[in-house]
Short mmCIF file of C-alpha atoms in Angstrom, two decimals:
data_model
loop_
_atom_site.label_atom_id
_atom_site.label_comp_id
_atom_site.label_asym_id
_atom_site.label_seq_id
_atom_site.Cartn_x
_atom_site.Cartn_y
_atom_site.Cartn_z
CA MET A 222 -16.38 11.20 -31.06
CA LYS A 223 -19.82 12.08 -29.82
CA VAL A 224 -20.40 15.78 -29.24
CA GLY A 225 -22.84 16.20 -26.42
CA LEU A 226 -25.13 19.15 -25.46
CA CYS A 227 -24.95 21.07 -22.27
CA ALA A 228 -28.00 20.52 -20.17
CA TYR A 229 -28.24 24.10 -19.23
CA SER A 230 -27.10 26.30 -22.15
CA ALA A 231 -27.46 23.73 -25.03
CA PHE A 232 -23.93 24.46 -26.29
CA LYS A 233 -21.86 21.68 -27.73
CA ILE A 234 -19.66 19.75 -25.40
CA TYR A 235 -16.58 18.46 -27.22
CA PRO A 236 -14.61 15.50 -25.81
CA GLY A 237 -12.37 16.66 -23.01
CA HIS A 238 -14.76 19.12 -21.64
CA GLY A 239 -17.73 19.10 -19.29
CA LYS A 240 -18.94 17.62 -16.12
CA THR A 241 -21.85 15.33 -15.39
CA LEU A 242 -24.17 15.41 -12.42
CA VAL A 243 -26.42 12.68 -11.32
CA ARG A 244 -29.38 13.97 -9.29
CA THR A 245 -30.95 12.12 -6.40
CA ASP A 246 -34.00 11.26 -8.53
CA GLY A 247 -31.84 9.63 -11.19
CA LYS A 248 -31.76 12.44 -13.76
CA VAL A 249 -28.45 13.09 -15.40
CA PHE A 250 -27.21 16.53 -16.36
CA THR A 251 -24.18 17.27 -18.43
CA PHE A 252 -22.80 20.79 -18.12
CA LEU A 253 -20.25 22.51 -20.46
CA ASN A 254 -18.45 24.22 -17.66
CA GLY A 255 -18.74 25.57 -14.11
CA LYS A 256 -20.75 28.58 -15.17
CA CYS A 257 -23.59 26.33 -16.55
CA GLU A 258 -23.35 24.04 -13.55
CA ARG A 259 -23.58 26.87 -11.04
CA SER A 260 -26.49 28.54 -12.86
CA HIS A 261 -28.27 25.24 -12.82
CA LEU A 262 -27.61 24.68 -9.12
CA MET A 263 -28.72 28.24 -8.41
CA LYS A 264 -32.00 27.22 -10.11
CA ARG A 265 -31.80 29.87 -12.67
CA ASN A 266 -34.09 29.13 -15.57
CA PRO A 267 -32.10 28.98 -18.75
CA ARG A 268 -35.05 30.44 -20.66
CA LYS A 269 -34.48 33.69 -18.76
CA VAL A 270 -30.72 33.68 -18.99
CA THR A 271 -29.80 35.65 -22.04
CA TRP A 272 -26.69 33.96 -23.31
CA THR A 273 -28.19 30.36 -23.46
CA VAL A 274 -29.67 28.83 -26.57
CA TYR A 275 -32.92 28.22 -24.86
CA TYR A 276 -33.42 31.92 -24.31
CA ARG A 277 -32.49 32.65 -27.92
CA ARG A 278 -34.90 30.05 -29.29
CA LYS A 279 -37.71 31.33 -27.05
CA HIS A 280 -37.24 35.01 -28.02
CA LYS A 281 -36.56 34.08 -31.69
CA LYS A 282 -33.13 35.62 -31.88
CA GLY A 283 -31.03 34.85 -34.93
CA LEU A 284 -31.82 33.58 -38.44
CA GLU A 285 -34.51 31.18 -37.64
CA GLU A 286 -37.22 33.76 -38.22
CA GLU A 287 -36.92 33.72 -42.05
CA GLN A 288 -37.09 29.96 -42.17
CA GLN A 289 -40.28 29.84 -40.17
CA LYS A 290 -42.14 32.31 -42.45
CA ARG A 291 -41.49 30.34 -45.60
CA ARG A 292 -43.20 27.34 -44.33
CA THR A 293 -46.94 27.64 -44.93
CA ARG A 294 -49.50 24.93 -44.63
CA ARG A 295 -51.40 24.07 -47.81
CA THR A 296 -54.47 21.79 -47.70
CA HIS A 297 -54.68 19.36 -50.45
CA LYS A 298 -57.89 18.71 -52.31
CA PHE A 299 -58.76 15.09 -52.76
CA GLN A 300 -61.29 13.57 -55.22
CA ARG A 301 -62.98 10.57 -53.66
CA ALA A 302 -65.64 8.14 -54.67
CA ILE A 303 -68.89 8.16 -52.73
CA VAL A 304 -71.16 5.25 -52.02
CA GLY A 305 -73.73 6.22 -54.71
CA ALA A 306 -71.26 6.99 -57.47
CA SER A 307 -67.81 5.77 -58.35
CA LEU A 308 -64.92 8.09 -59.09
CA SER A 309 -65.21 7.66 -62.84
CA GLU A 310 -68.94 8.60 -62.77
CA ILE A 311 -68.20 11.70 -60.67
CA GLN A 312 -65.51 12.81 -63.09
CA ALA A 313 -67.69 12.10 -66.10
CA LYS A 314 -70.46 14.34 -64.62
CA ARG A 315 -68.00 16.99 -63.82
CA ASN A 316 -66.30 17.01 -67.24
CA MET A 317 -69.66 17.13 -69.18
CA LYS A 318 -69.79 20.09 -71.54
CA PRO A 319 -72.47 22.70 -70.99
CA GLU A 320 -74.13 22.00 -74.32
CA VAL A 321 -74.54 18.41 -73.47
CA ARG A 322 -75.89 19.21 -70.17
CA LYS A 323 -78.42 21.66 -71.64
CA ALA A 324 -79.48 18.99 -74.10
CA GLN A 325 -80.05 16.56 -71.36
CA ARG A 326 -82.06 19.12 -69.46
CA ASP A 327 -84.22 19.90 -72.43
CA GLN A 328 -84.82 16.22 -72.99
CA ALA A 329 -85.81 15.79 -69.40
CA ILE A 330 -88.21 18.70 -69.61
CA ARG A 331 -89.74 17.38 -72.76
CA ALA A 332 -90.20 13.92 -71.25
CA ALA A 333 -91.72 15.41 -68.14
CA LYS A 334 -94.13 17.56 -70.16
CA GLU A 335 -95.15 14.54 -72.26
CA GLN A 336 -95.74 12.65 -69.05
CA LYS A 337 -98.02 15.38 -67.81
CA LYS A 338 -99.95 15.44 -71.02
CA ALA A 339 -100.41 11.72 -70.87
CA THR A 340 -101.60 11.70 -67.36
CA LYS A 341 -104.07 14.62 -68.22
CA ALA A 342 -105.39 12.73 -71.13
CA VAL A 343 -105.83 9.65 -69.05
CA LYS A 344 -107.69 11.67 -66.48
CA LYS A 345 -109.99 13.26 -69.11
CA ALA A 346 -110.73 9.74 -70.47
CA ALA A 347 -111.41 8.61 -66.94
CA THR A 348 -113.66 11.44 -65.93
CA ALA A 349 -115.59 11.95 -69.30
CA PRO A 350 -117.50 8.65 -69.47
CA LYS A 351 -118.92 8.62 -65.96
CA SER A 352 -121.55 5.98 -66.77
CA ALA A 353 -118.84 3.74 -68.24
CA PRO A 354 -118.59 0.24 -66.75
CA LYS A 355 -116.32 -0.36 -63.71
CA VAL A 356 -114.17 -2.75 -65.61
CA GLU A 357 -113.01 -0.15 -68.07
CA LYS A 358 -112.33 2.21 -65.12
CA ALA A 359 -110.28 -0.39 -63.47
CA LYS A 360 -108.39 -1.04 -66.55
CA GLN A 361 -107.79 2.68 -67.03
CA LYS A 362 -106.80 3.00 -63.45
CA ILE A 363 -104.33 0.15 -63.84
CA GLN A 364 -102.93 1.91 -66.93
CA LYS A 365 -102.14 5.09 -64.91
CA PRO A 366 -99.48 3.69 -62.61
CA GLN A 367 -97.83 1.89 -65.55
CA GLN A 368 -97.61 5.17 -67.56
CA LYS A 369 -96.31 7.03 -64.50
CA ALA A 370 -93.48 4.70 -64.20
CA ALA A 371 -91.76 6.05 -67.28
CA PRO A 372 -87.85 5.97 -67.06
CA ARG A 373 -86.19 9.25 -66.32
CA VAL A 374 -83.89 10.69 -68.99
CA GLY A 375 -80.75 12.59 -67.82
CA GLY A 376 -79.26 12.88 -64.46
CA LYS A 377 -80.44 14.47 -61.30
CA ARG A 378 -82.60 17.51 -61.58
CA MET B 116 5.68 50.32 -16.08
CA SER B 117 7.54 47.59 -14.13
CA ALA B 118 8.64 50.17 -11.60
CA LEU B 119 4.99 51.19 -11.14
CA LYS B 120 4.04 47.63 -10.62
CA GLN B 121 6.75 47.03 -8.03
CA GLY B 122 5.63 50.23 -6.28
CA ILE B 123 2.02 49.01 -6.07
CA ALA B 124 3.09 45.51 -5.06
CA SER B 125 5.27 46.49 -2.12
CA PRO B 126 2.53 47.57 0.33
CA LEU B 127 0.50 44.53 -0.56
CA ARG B 128 3.33 42.32 0.39
CA LEU B 129 2.64 43.22 4.04
CA PHE B 130 -0.63 41.26 3.78
CA THR B 131 0.65 38.02 2.17
CA LYS B 132 0.54 34.69 3.89
CA THR B 133 4.20 34.50 4.29
CA SER B 134 4.56 38.06 5.69
CA PRO B 135 5.42 38.20 9.52
CA LEU B 136 3.22 41.34 9.97
CA MET B 137 -0.07 39.61 8.99
CA PRO B 138 0.43 35.84 9.28
CA LEU B 139 -3.34 35.09 9.57
CA VAL B 140 -4.49 36.79 6.40
CA ILE B 141 -4.76 34.10 3.77
CA ARG B 142 -5.06 35.34 0.13
CA ASN B 143 -5.35 31.94 -1.48
CA PHE B 144 -7.26 29.21 0.26
CA HIS B 145 -7.60 25.65 -1.02
CA ALA B 146 -10.19 23.16 0.03
CA SER B 147 -8.52 19.76 0.08
CA SER B 148 -10.57 17.24 -1.66
CA CYS B 149 -9.80 14.39 0.64
CA LEU B 150 -11.86 16.12 3.40
CA CYS B 151 -14.91 15.77 1.19
CA ARG B 152 -14.49 11.98 1.02
CA LEU B 153 -16.36 9.45 2.89
CA GLN B 154 -14.78 8.23 6.05
CA LEU B 155 -15.56 6.94 9.50
CA LEU B 156 -19.08 7.89 10.70
CA SER B 157 -20.18 9.32 7.39
CA ARG B 158 -23.80 8.70 6.64
CA VAL B 159 -24.58 7.22 3.36
CA ARG B 160 -27.60 6.53 1.18
CA CYS B 161 -28.57 2.97 0.44
CA VAL B 162 -29.52 2.71 -3.19
CA ASP B 163 -30.48 -0.90 -3.80
CA ASN B 164 -33.81 -2.54 -2.88
CA SER B 165 -32.55 -4.80 -0.05
CA ALA B 166 -34.94 -5.10 2.85
CA ILE B 167 -32.63 -3.67 5.48
CA GLY B 168 -31.56 -0.82 3.27
CA LYS B 169 -35.10 0.26 2.48
CA GLN B 170 -36.17 0.16 6.10
CA ALA B 171 -33.18 2.10 7.29
CA MET B 172 -33.71 4.80 4.64
CA ALA B 173 -37.48 4.99 5.38
CA GLU B 174 -36.81 5.35 9.15
CA GLY B 175 -34.51 8.24 8.51
CA LYS B 176 -31.41 6.43 9.89
CA PRO B 177 -29.15 5.80 6.90
CA PRO B 178 -26.15 3.42 7.18
CA LYS B 179 -23.18 4.78 8.87
CA ILE B 180 -19.63 3.94 7.74
CA ILE B 181 -17.47 2.39 10.57
CA HIS B 182 -14.60 1.13 8.44
CA VAL B 183 -13.15 1.68 4.99
CA TYR B 184 -11.20 -1.14 3.47
CA ASN B 185 -8.54 1.19 2.06
CA LYS B 186 -4.94 2.19 3.05
CA LYS B 187 -6.03 5.77 3.57
CA ARG B 188 -9.27 5.01 5.24
CA ARG B 189 -11.01 7.54 2.89
CA ALA B 190 -13.60 6.10 0.52
CA THR B 191 -14.47 7.00 -3.03
CA ILE B 192 -16.30 5.28 -5.88
CA GLY B 193 -15.68 1.54 -5.82
CA ASP B 194 -14.30 1.23 -2.35
CA LYS B 195 -15.48 -1.48 0.03
CA VAL B 196 -16.84 -0.23 3.25
CA LEU B 197 -18.21 -1.65 6.53
CA MET B 198 -21.35 0.02 7.76
CA THR B 199 -23.92 -0.23 10.58
CA VAL B 200 -27.45 -0.52 9.27
CA LYS B 201 -30.39 -0.78 11.77
CA GLY B 202 -27.91 -2.17 14.41
CA GLU B 203 -26.21 -4.73 12.17
CA MET B 204 -22.87 -4.64 10.55
CA LYS B 205 -22.97 -4.85 6.79
CA LYS B 206 -20.50 -4.45 4.00
CA GLY B 207 -21.20 -2.30 0.98
CA ILE B 208 -19.59 -0.72 -2.07
CA ILE B 209 -19.67 2.92 -2.73
CA VAL B 210 -21.42 3.70 -5.97
CA GLY B 211 -21.75 7.50 -6.15
CA VAL B 212 -20.02 10.36 -4.37
CA LYS B 213 -20.79 13.96 -3.81
CA GLU B 214 -17.18 14.97 -4.11
CA HIS B 215 -15.98 16.66 -7.21
CA GLN B 216 -14.62 13.88 -9.59
CA LYS B 217 -12.01 13.68 -12.24
CA HIS B 218 -12.95 14.16 -15.83
CA GLY B 219 -15.23 11.46 -17.17
CA ILE B 220 -16.55 10.41 -13.85
CA PRO B 221 -20.00 11.66 -12.87
CA ARG B 222 -20.76 13.30 -9.63
CA SER B 223 -23.93 12.55 -7.77
CA ASP B 224 -26.03 14.66 -5.38
CA THR B 225 -25.84 11.98 -2.64
CA ASN B 226 -23.24 9.51 -1.41
CA ASN B 227 -24.61 6.17 -2.55
CA VAL B 228 -23.90 2.70 -1.37
CA VAL B 229 -24.97 -0.83 -2.37
CA LEU B 230 -25.08 -3.46 0.32
CA ILE B 231 -23.09 -6.69 -0.29
CA ASP B 232 -22.03 -9.71 1.76
CA ASP B 233 -18.47 -11.02 2.17
CA ASN B 234 -18.44 -12.77 -1.16
CA GLY B 235 -19.46 -9.73 -3.05
CA THR B 236 -23.04 -10.84 -3.78
CA PRO B 237 -25.40 -7.95 -3.37
CA LEU B 238 -28.19 -8.16 -0.77
CA GLY B 239 -30.70 -6.50 -3.11
CA THR B 240 -32.00 -7.35 -6.55
CA ARG B 241 -31.98 -4.03 -8.23
CA ILE B 242 -30.09 -0.72 -8.00
CA ASN B 243 -32.37 2.32 -8.46
CA ALA B 244 -29.72 5.01 -9.05
CA PRO B 245 -27.54 5.39 -12.18
CA ILE B 246 -24.10 3.95 -11.68
CA PRO B 247 -20.82 5.23 -13.12
CA MET B 248 -19.27 3.25 -15.93
CA ILE B 249 -15.95 3.41 -14.18
CA LEU B 250 -17.07 0.89 -11.68
CA ARG B 251 -16.81 -1.71 -14.34
CA GLY B 252 -13.04 -1.54 -14.41
CA ILE B 253 -12.71 -1.02 -10.63
CA MET B 254 -14.86 -4.06 -9.80
CA LYS B 255 -13.03 -6.33 -12.24
CA GLU B 256 -9.69 -5.36 -10.60
CA LYS B 257 -11.03 -6.00 -7.19
CA THR B 258 -12.41 -9.38 -8.15
CA ILE B 259 -9.04 -10.67 -9.31
CA ALA B 260 -7.22 -9.29 -6.32
CA LYS B 261 -9.35 -10.60 -3.44
CA GLY B 262 -10.93 -13.77 -4.81
CA ALA B 263 -14.58 -12.54 -4.17
CA ASP B 264 -16.72 -11.68 -7.07
CA TYR B 265 -17.57 -7.94 -6.90
CA THR B 266 -18.89 -7.66 -10.39
CA LYS B 267 -22.26 -9.10 -9.46
CA ILE B 268 -23.30 -5.58 -8.50
CA LEU B 269 -22.98 -4.48 -12.13
CA SER B 270 -25.49 -7.18 -13.14
CA ILE B 271 -28.20 -5.76 -10.94
CA ALA B 272 -27.64 -2.15 -12.00
CA SER B 273 -30.57 -0.78 -13.97
CA ARG B 274 -28.75 2.22 -15.53
CA PHE B 275 -25.15 3.27 -16.25
CA VAL B 276 -23.99 6.80 -16.60
#
């Protein structure tokens, strides 16, 4: 059979016990005994009445304390793909060894230096013959943007 | 020990109900439950959404019982009752009682009534208050006995307790 709970004390009500009250607004209360019923009708707040379960829960009486302490929230870290890079790309970058990374960096530095040298040489060539014809200048000028557009080696700086 | 008890009891005997010296002092009183029942001129709360019932409750003049269809003329849950509502005579069935009930039957804070006509069809379309489950059995019995169908009330009930 169904074992109900007292509306006032929250004790179990076994079959054969208890009394129900239907209030004017339609709310139904089941009481374990006359003590609970009277307390309710006297408008005593069960959270202030020491022997009820509600009081004990509110003031944390009993063994529930230990159980509550054990539970701790842990945030989980998630690895997600971003718009610019898929999950595998991110993982590859993360798992790259430091030697490899260093080699990439050196390569990038070398490439950048070479670029600079090239641009400097082009500039010198452009500025040295000032009396040179305009066509040559135009050609040289055209060359500059092409050389600048050298592909980058390595990842982000 | 028993002698002591007798010694203590003897002076108190003077004050018992049966004693000739103090006949008016009553040690044990007993409130008879039939006095708490609904009877002639009891005011009752109409719990369905019939027009007359709503108006009467809103005005502050609830239906008044003028006859109980019962051998004892004392009404409890399930009894048919004749009432005056706003100057008219209407029949009703009692659906909730303030009196302390037997085990398994809920007690309500007000004496509730549902208005019906002679055939047992309710005047309203819905019952707002929770109705005790025991009414199912009582209404079935009454239907067989009198020929009118009193179980129609149960169909308009919104909630059972």
